[in-house]
């Protein structure tokens, strides 16, 4: 059975549509098909590169798992786990750091982005080595597919390269080479300002947003100043670019015709987007409010035990290969 694994960082209280469509939705599809061995974890170890407040990390972690469950992830079909409780993640991270050149790491987008905002002296070693830990998270489980947004594609490709490098040095075909899983139409979900939807740009529509907030955010999406009767290009309209995530083929066809013929106002599409968002987010928000901390901790415990069993076996073999057997 092919294996799928992904994770989201608990960096904020509220996940957003980009996280849903760039990560959770794929996992729901894999789960639904019944043909894959599914793993979805919380990337708390990676969060430590951004957040140094234990209370916030704990609160965000509970909300992250709550969102996984309220979105439809079923712990019987998808193993939900906590990597910080599994020593093999940090152990493999070290082994991989010893076969990775600094020059390769310097080419990573995430490091370049950090450099654009900060001097090298002020970037933590954790931020610099972030992709190594991510590679460990993945290859420890001999994963086939890693569903992510386009921003994470390079990291998954790195995980593939480093797995190949390790295999080349220590044992051919030892680690499975992972593949990013990205659907073109979901690769980068736009935020309300048209840039990539992201927690850090504050341009997101959150999965816990209440109806009033959703209304305000949809109204705030900038649109071109074209008179109602004039034809418009839907692909250039950010309201449409978010709305299309929720449209059936027929609805999409009608809306596109409305734009192209003219006569459809931006206010009408914003009203429709508001309706669709309330219909989509309302049940997730409601279901998550029904899930207790205790239920989450139980699910995490069980999932973590299962993941630890798999990864500690793999780590034993890694230790043998590198010469740490006694
Ligand atoms: P953020 O970018 O908001 O900090 P994360 O880095 O925690 O979010 O992302 C978790 C997952 O969600 C990753 O797989 C990432 O690629 C995906 N993702 C985040 N934002 C988007 C987006 N705007 N479009 C598509 N996927 C996204
Ligand atoms: N780097 C990912 C992000 O920012 C989170 C992550 C950590 C991850 N380890 C992973 C995603 C392993 C997929 C697989 O979103």
Tab-separated table of C-alpha atoms and ligand atoms in Angstrom:
chain	number	residue	atom	x	y	z
A	1	UNK	CA	0.000	0.000	0.000
A	2	UNK	CA	1.388	3.425	-0.928
A	3	UNK	CA	2.006	5.783	1.943
A	4	UNK	CA	1.083	9.471	2.158
A	5	UNK	CA	2.286	11.928	4.791
A	6	UNK	CA	2.026	15.633	5.411
A	7	UNK	CA	1.981	18.163	8.256
A	8	UNK	CA	1.022	21.725	9.115
A	9	UNK	CA	2.769	23.998	11.612
A	10	UNK	CA	0.772	25.101	14.684
A	11	UNK	CA	1.971	28.692	14.258
A	12	UNK	CA	-1.460	30.325	14.659
A	13	UNK	CA	-4.812	29.705	16.334
A	14	UNK	CA	-6.694	29.604	13.083
A	15	UNK	CA	-5.840	27.662	9.899
A	16	UNK	CA	-6.893	29.171	6.592
A	17	UNK	CA	-8.288	28.186	3.194
A	18	UNK	CA	-4.729	27.874	1.794
A	19	UNK	CA	-3.939	25.197	4.398
A	20	UNK	CA	-7.230	23.459	3.690
A	21	UNK	CA	-6.905	23.321	-0.097
A	22	UNK	CA	-3.103	22.951	-0.138
A	23	UNK	CA	-2.942	20.178	2.434
A	24	UNK	CA	-6.023	18.925	4.327
A	25	UNK	CA	-8.218	18.434	1.240
A	26	UNK	CA	-5.703	16.089	-0.392
A	27	UNK	CA	-5.528	14.029	2.789
A	28	UNK	CA	-9.339	13.769	2.805
A	29	UNK	CA	-9.203	12.470	-0.759
A	30	UNK	CA	-6.495	9.908	0.049
A	31	UNK	CA	-8.468	8.841	3.103
A	32	UNK	CA	-11.697	8.575	1.101
A	33	UNK	CA	-10.117	6.389	-1.586
A	34	UNK	CA	-9.219	3.745	1.028
A	35	UNK	CA	-6.134	2.816	-1.002
A	36	UNK	CA	-3.386	4.567	0.944
A	37	UNK	CA	-1.703	4.410	4.325
A	38	UNK	CA	-2.235	7.979	5.572
A	39	UNK	CA	-0.232	10.047	8.079
A	40	UNK	CA	-0.906	13.652	9.069
A	41	UNK	CA	1.217	15.164	11.793
A	42	UNK	CA	1.636	18.455	13.589
A	43	UNK	CA	4.835	20.204	12.576
A	44	UNK	CA	5.455	21.504	16.124
A	45	UNK	CA	9.235	21.015	15.894
A	46	UNK	CA	9.310	23.316	12.864
A	47	UNK	CA	7.123	25.835	14.688
A	48	UNK	CA	9.911	26.385	17.190
A	49	UNK	CA	11.817	28.227	14.445
A	50	UNK	CA	9.064	30.879	14.548
A	51	UNK	CA	7.417	30.805	17.944
A	52	UNK	CA	9.015	30.756	21.389
A	53	UNK	CA	5.961	30.709	23.599
A	54	UNK	CA	4.955	27.348	25.045
A	55	UNK	CA	1.372	28.393	25.859
A	56	UNK	CA	0.790	29.558	22.284
A	57	UNK	CA	2.288	26.386	20.812
A	58	UNK	CA	0.056	24.229	23.042
A	59	UNK	CA	-3.082	26.219	22.241
A	60	UNK	CA	-2.307	26.246	18.503
A	61	UNK	CA	-1.585	22.512	18.569
A	62	UNK	CA	-5.004	21.711	20.046
A	63	UNK	CA	-6.675	23.951	17.472
A	64	UNK	CA	-4.701	22.409	14.628
A	65	UNK	CA	-5.791	18.873	15.535
A	66	UNK	CA	-9.322	20.149	16.152
A	67	UNK	CA	-9.322	21.531	12.608
A	68	UNK	CA	-8.013	18.251	11.155
A	69	UNK	CA	-10.839	16.361	12.861
A	70	UNK	CA	-13.579	18.912	12.147
A	71	UNK	CA	-12.561	18.914	8.465
A	72	UNK	CA	-13.173	15.171	8.297
A	73	UNK	CA	-9.885	13.447	9.026
A	74	UNK	CA	-10.725	10.169	10.705
A	75	UNK	CA	-8.071	8.914	13.145
A	76	UNK	CA	-9.056	5.331	12.267
A	77	UNK	CA	-8.039	5.979	8.651
A	78	UNK	CA	-5.367	8.645	9.033
A	79	UNK	CA	-2.694	8.407	11.705
A	80	UNK	CA	-2.477	11.790	13.433
A	81	UNK	CA	0.717	12.182	15.456
A	82	UNK	CA	3.160	14.323	17.398
A	83	UNK	CA	6.761	14.062	16.065
A	84	UNK	CA	8.247	15.864	19.075
A	85	UNK	CA	7.442	12.758	21.132
A	86	UNK	CA	9.288	10.465	18.693
A	87	UNK	CA	13.085	10.605	19.165
A	88	UNK	CA	13.779	9.223	15.668
A	89	UNK	CA	12.849	12.571	14.039
A	90	UNK	CA	15.637	14.452	15.818
A	91	UNK	CA	18.044	11.503	15.474
A	92	UNK	CA	17.620	11.203	11.721
A	93	UNK	CA	17.787	14.992	11.467
A	94	UNK	CA	21.342	14.778	12.841
A	95	UNK	CA	22.398	11.965	10.540
A	96	UNK	CA	21.082	13.867	7.513
A	97	UNK	CA	22.820	17.090	8.612
A	98	UNK	CA	26.070	15.175	8.361
A	99	UNK	CA	25.533	14.288	4.711
A	100	UNK	CA	24.203	17.697	3.610
A	101	UNK	CA	26.439	20.468	2.339
A	102	UNK	CA	25.940	24.053	3.495
A	103	UNK	CA	25.989	25.184	-0.151
A	104	UNK	CA	22.926	23.069	-0.922
A	105	UNK	CA	21.042	24.433	2.078
A	106	UNK	CA	21.799	28.008	1.057
A	107	UNK	CA	19.798	27.481	-2.143
A	108	UNK	CA	16.556	26.762	-0.246
A	109	UNK	CA	13.790	29.369	-0.792
A	110	UNK	CA	12.876	29.445	2.887
A	111	UNK	CA	16.422	30.428	3.840
A	112	UNK	CA	16.592	32.993	1.037
A	113	UNK	CA	13.276	34.471	2.235
A	114	UNK	CA	14.651	34.669	5.777
A	115	UNK	CA	17.797	36.378	4.428
A	116	UNK	CA	15.657	38.934	2.614
A	117	UNK	CA	14.187	39.972	5.986
A	118	UNK	CA	17.223	39.547	8.242
A	119	UNK	CA	21.006	39.420	8.300
A	120	UNK	CA	22.648	35.995	8.467
A	121	UNK	CA	23.825	36.693	12.050
A	122	UNK	CA	20.200	36.982	13.137
A	123	UNK	CA	18.825	33.837	11.504
A	124	UNK	CA	18.688	30.813	13.790
A	125	UNK	CA	20.494	27.607	12.902
A	126	UNK	CA	17.059	25.936	13.208
A	127	UNK	CA	15.668	28.137	10.423
A	128	UNK	CA	18.684	27.401	8.233
A	129	UNK	CA	18.406	23.640	8.824
A	130	UNK	CA	14.601	23.562	8.618
A	131	UNK	CA	14.526	21.496	5.380
A	132	UNK	CA	16.746	18.808	6.935
A	133	UNK	CA	14.251	18.184	9.728
A	134	UNK	CA	11.458	18.193	7.155
A	135	UNK	CA	13.335	15.597	5.095
A	136	UNK	CA	13.720	13.458	8.243
A	137	UNK	CA	9.948	13.749	8.943
A	138	UNK	CA	9.259	12.389	5.493
A	139	UNK	CA	11.861	9.760	4.659
A	140	UNK	CA	11.689	8.123	8.089
A	141	UNK	CA	8.301	6.752	6.988
A	142	UNK	CA	9.243	5.642	3.444
A	143	UNK	CA	6.577	7.893	2.041
A	144	UNK	CA	5.378	7.815	-1.587
A	145	UNK	CA	3.495	11.132	-1.711
A	146	UNK	CA	3.681	14.374	0.236
A	147	UNK	CA	0.649	16.606	-0.429
A	148	UNK	CA	1.642	20.271	-0.036
A	149	UNK	CA	1.226	23.714	-1.565
A	150	UNK	CA	3.702	24.934	-4.176
A	151	UNK	CA	5.706	26.830	-1.526
A	152	UNK	CA	6.801	23.493	-0.035
A	153	UNK	CA	7.658	21.754	-3.327
A	154	UNK	CA	11.365	22.559	-3.111
A	155	UNK	CA	11.551	21.121	0.409
A	156	UNK	CA	10.038	17.824	-0.720
A	157	UNK	CA	12.428	17.713	-3.667
A	158	UNK	CA	15.262	18.250	-1.208
A	159	UNK	CA	13.969	15.343	0.900
A	160	UNK	CA	14.118	13.239	-2.254
A	161	UNK	CA	17.682	14.353	-3.041
A	162	UNK	CA	18.947	13.718	0.452
A	163	UNK	CA	17.303	10.267	0.538
A	164	UNK	CA	19.076	9.455	-2.727
A	165	UNK	CA	22.373	10.774	-1.344
A	166	UNK	CA	22.079	8.662	1.803
A	167	UNK	CA	21.204	5.592	-0.286
A	168	UNK	CA	24.195	6.269	-2.470
A	169	UNK	CA	26.562	6.466	0.502
A	170	UNK	CA	25.154	3.770	2.793
A	171	UNK	CA	22.831	1.366	1.004
A	172	UNK	CA	21.128	1.413	-2.405
A	173	UNK	CA	17.303	1.772	-2.269
A	174	UNK	CA	17.289	2.079	1.530
A	175	UNK	CA	15.004	5.120	1.735
A	176	UNK	CA	12.027	5.418	-0.571
A	177	UNK	CA	12.210	8.597	-2.689
A	178	UNK	CA	9.178	10.812	-1.895
A	179	UNK	CA	7.203	12.807	-4.464
A	180	UNK	CA	5.403	16.119	-3.901
A	181	UNK	CA	1.654	15.830	-4.546
A	182	UNK	CA	0.321	19.094	-5.915
A	183	UNK	CA	-2.718	19.738	-8.081
A	184	UNK	CA	-2.076	22.651	-10.440
A	185	UNK	CA	-5.372	24.429	-9.591
A	186	UNK	CA	-4.631	24.280	-5.835
A	187	UNK	CA	-0.879	24.963	-5.904
A	188	UNK	CA	-1.187	28.540	-4.579
A	189	UNK	CA	-4.495	29.666	-3.095
A	190	UNK	CA	-4.692	33.472	-3.281
A	191	UNK	CA	-5.397	35.606	-0.220
A	192	UNK	CA	-7.845	38.512	-0.145
A	193	UNK	CA	-5.110	40.839	-1.419
A	194	UNK	CA	-4.220	38.543	-4.361
A	195	UNK	CA	-0.867	37.392	-2.924
A	196	UNK	CA	-0.447	33.817	-1.672
A	197	UNK	CA	-2.841	33.292	1.239
A	198	UNK	CA	-0.672	33.133	4.350
A	199	UNK	CA	-0.824	33.579	8.107
A	200	UNK	CA	2.129	35.907	7.883
A	201	UNK	CA	0.536	38.272	5.315
A	202	UNK	CA	-2.684	38.561	7.315
A	203	UNK	CA	-4.608	38.188	4.056
A	204	UNK	CA	-6.316	34.955	4.948
A	205	UNK	CA	-9.837	33.618	5.382
A	206	UNK	CA	-9.680	31.466	8.501
A	207	UNK	CA	-11.386	28.137	9.077
A	208	UNK	CA	-12.600	29.474	12.446
A	209	UNK	CA	-13.699	32.905	11.153
A	210	UNK	CA	-17.225	33.888	12.190
A	211	UNK	CA	-19.804	35.016	9.631
A	212	UNK	CA	-19.273	38.708	10.377
A	213	UNK	CA	-15.511	38.416	9.830
A	214	UNK	CA	-16.086	36.465	6.617
A	215	UNK	CA	-18.427	39.217	5.433
A	216	UNK	CA	-15.893	41.946	6.182
A	217	UNK	CA	-13.085	40.040	4.480
A	218	UNK	CA	-15.075	39.314	1.309
A	219	UNK	CA	-16.111	42.973	1.104
A	220	UNK	CA	-12.459	44.027	1.477
A	221	UNK	CA	-11.265	42.162	-1.643
A	222	UNK	CA	-10.112	44.837	-4.108
A	223	UNK	CA	-11.768	44.756	-7.558
A	224	UNK	CA	-11.100	46.674	-10.781
A	225	UNK	CA	-13.175	49.768	-11.518
A	226	UNK	CA	-15.053	48.418	-14.535
A	227	UNK	CA	-18.760	49.370	-15.014
A	228	UNK	CA	-21.257	46.535	-14.377
A	229	UNK	CA	-22.361	46.216	-18.029
A	230	UNK	CA	-18.784	45.904	-19.378
A	231	UNK	CA	-17.276	42.437	-20.037
A	232	UNK	CA	-14.636	41.376	-17.505
A	233	UNK	CA	-11.940	38.734	-17.386
A	234	UNK	CA	-12.803	36.365	-14.497
A	235	UNK	CA	-9.221	35.111	-14.227
A	236	UNK	CA	-8.062	38.625	-13.372
A	237	UNK	CA	-10.598	38.953	-10.556
A	238	UNK	CA	-9.476	37.822	-7.137
A	239	UNK	CA	-13.058	37.345	-5.923
A	240	UNK	CA	-13.521	34.773	-8.695
A	241	UNK	CA	-10.147	33.170	-8.030
A	242	UNK	CA	-11.244	32.365	-4.474
A	243	UNK	CA	-14.878	31.667	-5.378
A	244	UNK	CA	-13.998	29.037	-8.011
A	245	UNK	CA	-12.728	26.729	-5.248
A	246	UNK	CA	-16.358	26.262	-4.223
A	247	UNK	CA	-18.143	26.112	-7.601
A	248	UNK	CA	-19.521	23.075	-9.408
A	249	UNK	CA	-18.678	22.886	-13.133
A	250	UNK	CA	-22.103	24.274	-14.064
A	251	UNK	CA	-21.907	27.109	-11.562
A	252	UNK	CA	-18.417	27.925	-12.787
A	253	UNK	CA	-19.592	28.040	-16.400
A	254	UNK	CA	-22.458	30.418	-15.514
A	255	UNK	CA	-20.265	32.740	-13.509
A	256	UNK	CA	-17.602	32.877	-16.196
A	257	UNK	CA	-20.274	33.716	-18.784
A	258	UNK	CA	-21.599	36.465	-16.513
A	259	UNK	CA	-18.146	38.038	-16.321
A	260	UNK	CA	-17.397	37.651	-20.017
A	261	UNK	CA	-20.753	38.948	-21.306
A	262	UNK	CA	-20.972	41.775	-18.798
A	263	UNK	CA	-23.907	42.512	-16.491
A	264	UNK	CA	-22.570	40.643	-13.455
A	265	UNK	CA	-21.493	43.046	-10.696
A	266	UNK	CA	-18.567	42.525	-8.347
A	267	UNK	CA	-21.022	42.957	-5.480
A	268	UNK	CA	-23.026	39.961	-6.733
A	269	UNK	CA	-19.930	37.748	-6.891
A	270	UNK	CA	-18.839	38.936	-3.456
A	271	UNK	CA	-22.312	38.053	-2.090
A	272	UNK	CA	-22.032	34.596	-3.647
A	273	UNK	CA	-18.524	34.137	-2.245
A	274	UNK	CA	-19.795	35.118	1.211
A	275	UNK	CA	-22.621	32.545	0.939
A	276	UNK	CA	-20.260	29.784	-0.194
A	277	UNK	CA	-17.749	30.554	2.536
A	278	UNK	CA	-20.368	30.558	5.290
A	279	UNK	CA	-21.694	27.245	3.968
A	280	UNK	CA	-18.172	25.768	3.944
A	281	UNK	CA	-16.642	27.245	7.112
A	282	UNK	CA	-19.765	27.159	9.372
A	283	UNK	CA	-19.794	23.347	9.831
A	284	UNK	CA	-16.002	23.170	10.391
A	285	UNK	CA	-16.221	25.909	13.030
A	286	UNK	CA	-19.187	24.225	14.689
A	287	UNK	CA	-17.717	20.701	14.669
A	288	UNK	CA	-14.421	21.913	16.065
A	289	UNK	CA	-16.205	23.575	18.992
A	290	UNK	CA	-17.615	20.149	19.911
A	291	UNK	CA	-14.215	18.403	20.155
A	292	UNK	CA	-12.731	18.269	23.654
A	293	UNK	CA	-9.036	18.598	24.529
A	294	UNK	CA	-9.226	15.153	26.086
A	295	UNK	CA	-10.417	13.568	22.830
A	296	UNK	CA	-7.566	15.270	20.953
A	297	UNK	CA	-4.925	14.094	23.425
A	298	UNK	CA	-6.199	10.510	23.178
A	299	UNK	CA	-6.099	10.559	19.394
A	300	UNK	CA	-2.594	12.050	19.431
A	301	UNK	CA	-1.369	9.422	21.901
A	302	UNK	CA	-2.637	6.549	19.791
A	303	UNK	CA	-1.351	7.995	16.525
A	304	UNK	CA	2.029	8.819	18.059
A	305	UNK	CA	2.428	5.250	19.325
A	306	UNK	CA	1.730	3.889	15.868
A	307	UNK	CA	4.100	6.311	14.131
A	308	UNK	CA	6.806	5.675	16.758
A	309	UNK	CA	6.638	1.952	16.130
A	310	UNK	CA	7.287	2.416	12.412
A	311	UNK	CA	9.964	5.073	12.750
A	312	UNK	CA	11.904	3.485	15.600
A	313	UNK	CA	12.344	0.305	13.493
A	314	UNK	CA	13.608	2.400	10.598
A	315	UNK	CA	15.924	4.309	12.941
A	316	UNK	CA	17.436	1.054	14.228
A	317	UNK	CA	18.368	0.173	10.654
A	318	UNK	CA	19.755	3.676	10.051
A	319	UNK	CA	21.881	3.405	13.182
A	320	UNK	CA	23.246	0.081	11.961
A	321	UNK	CA	24.021	1.479	8.527
A	322	UNK	CA	26.006	4.410	9.881
A	323	UNK	CA	27.825	2.281	12.473
A	324	UNK	CA	25.986	3.056	15.709
A	325	UNK	CA	24.953	-0.521	16.504
A	326	UNK	CA	26.681	-0.938	19.846
B	1	LIG	P1	1.477	29.442	6.170
B	1	LIG	O1	2.097	29.558	4.804
B	1	LIG	O2	0.163	30.128	6.278
B	1	LIG	O3	2.435	29.775	7.298
B	1	LIG	P2	2.048	26.627	6.617
B	1	LIG	O4	3.447	26.956	6.239
B	1	LIG	O5	1.839	26.062	7.982
B	1	LIG	O6	1.118	27.895	6.370
B	1	LIG	O7	1.446	25.625	5.540
B	1	LIG	C1	0.904	24.350	5.781
B	1	LIG	C2	0.528	23.681	4.476
B	1	LIG	O8	-0.428	24.479	3.778
B	1	LIG	C3	1.712	23.491	3.510
B	1	LIG	O9	1.552	22.300	2.787
B	1	LIG	C4	1.588	24.676	2.591
B	1	LIG	O10	2.175	24.453	1.329
B	1	LIG	C5	0.070	24.773	2.471
B	1	LIG	N1	-0.310	26.149	2.129
B	1	LIG	C6	-0.187	27.232	2.917
B	1	LIG	N2	-0.638	28.328	2.285
B	1	LIG	C7	-1.042	27.919	1.048
B	1	LIG	C8	-1.620	28.589	-0.075
B	1	LIG	N3	-1.870	29.883	-0.060
B	1	LIG	N4	-1.909	27.831	-1.172
B	1	LIG	C9	-1.672	26.502	-1.201
B	1	LIG	N5	-1.149	25.822	-0.162
B	1	LIG	C10	-0.837	26.519	0.944
B	2	LIG	N1	7.394	22.872	6.169
B	2	LIG	C1	5.997	22.580	6.163
B	2	LIG	C2	5.210	23.902	6.110
B	2	LIG	O1	5.731	24.941	6.368
B	2	LIG	C3	5.587	21.775	7.387
B	2	LIG	C4	6.244	20.439	7.417
B	2	LIG	C5	7.228	20.022	8.259
B	2	LIG	C6	5.952	19.353	6.546
B	2	LIG	N2	7.559	18.741	7.986
B	2	LIG	C7	6.817	18.302	6.942
B	2	LIG	C8	5.060	19.180	5.498
B	2	LIG	C9	6.818	17.063	6.280
B	2	LIG	C10	5.079	17.932	4.828
B	2	LIG	C11	5.928	16.897	5.227
B	2	LIG	O2	4.074	23.900	5.818
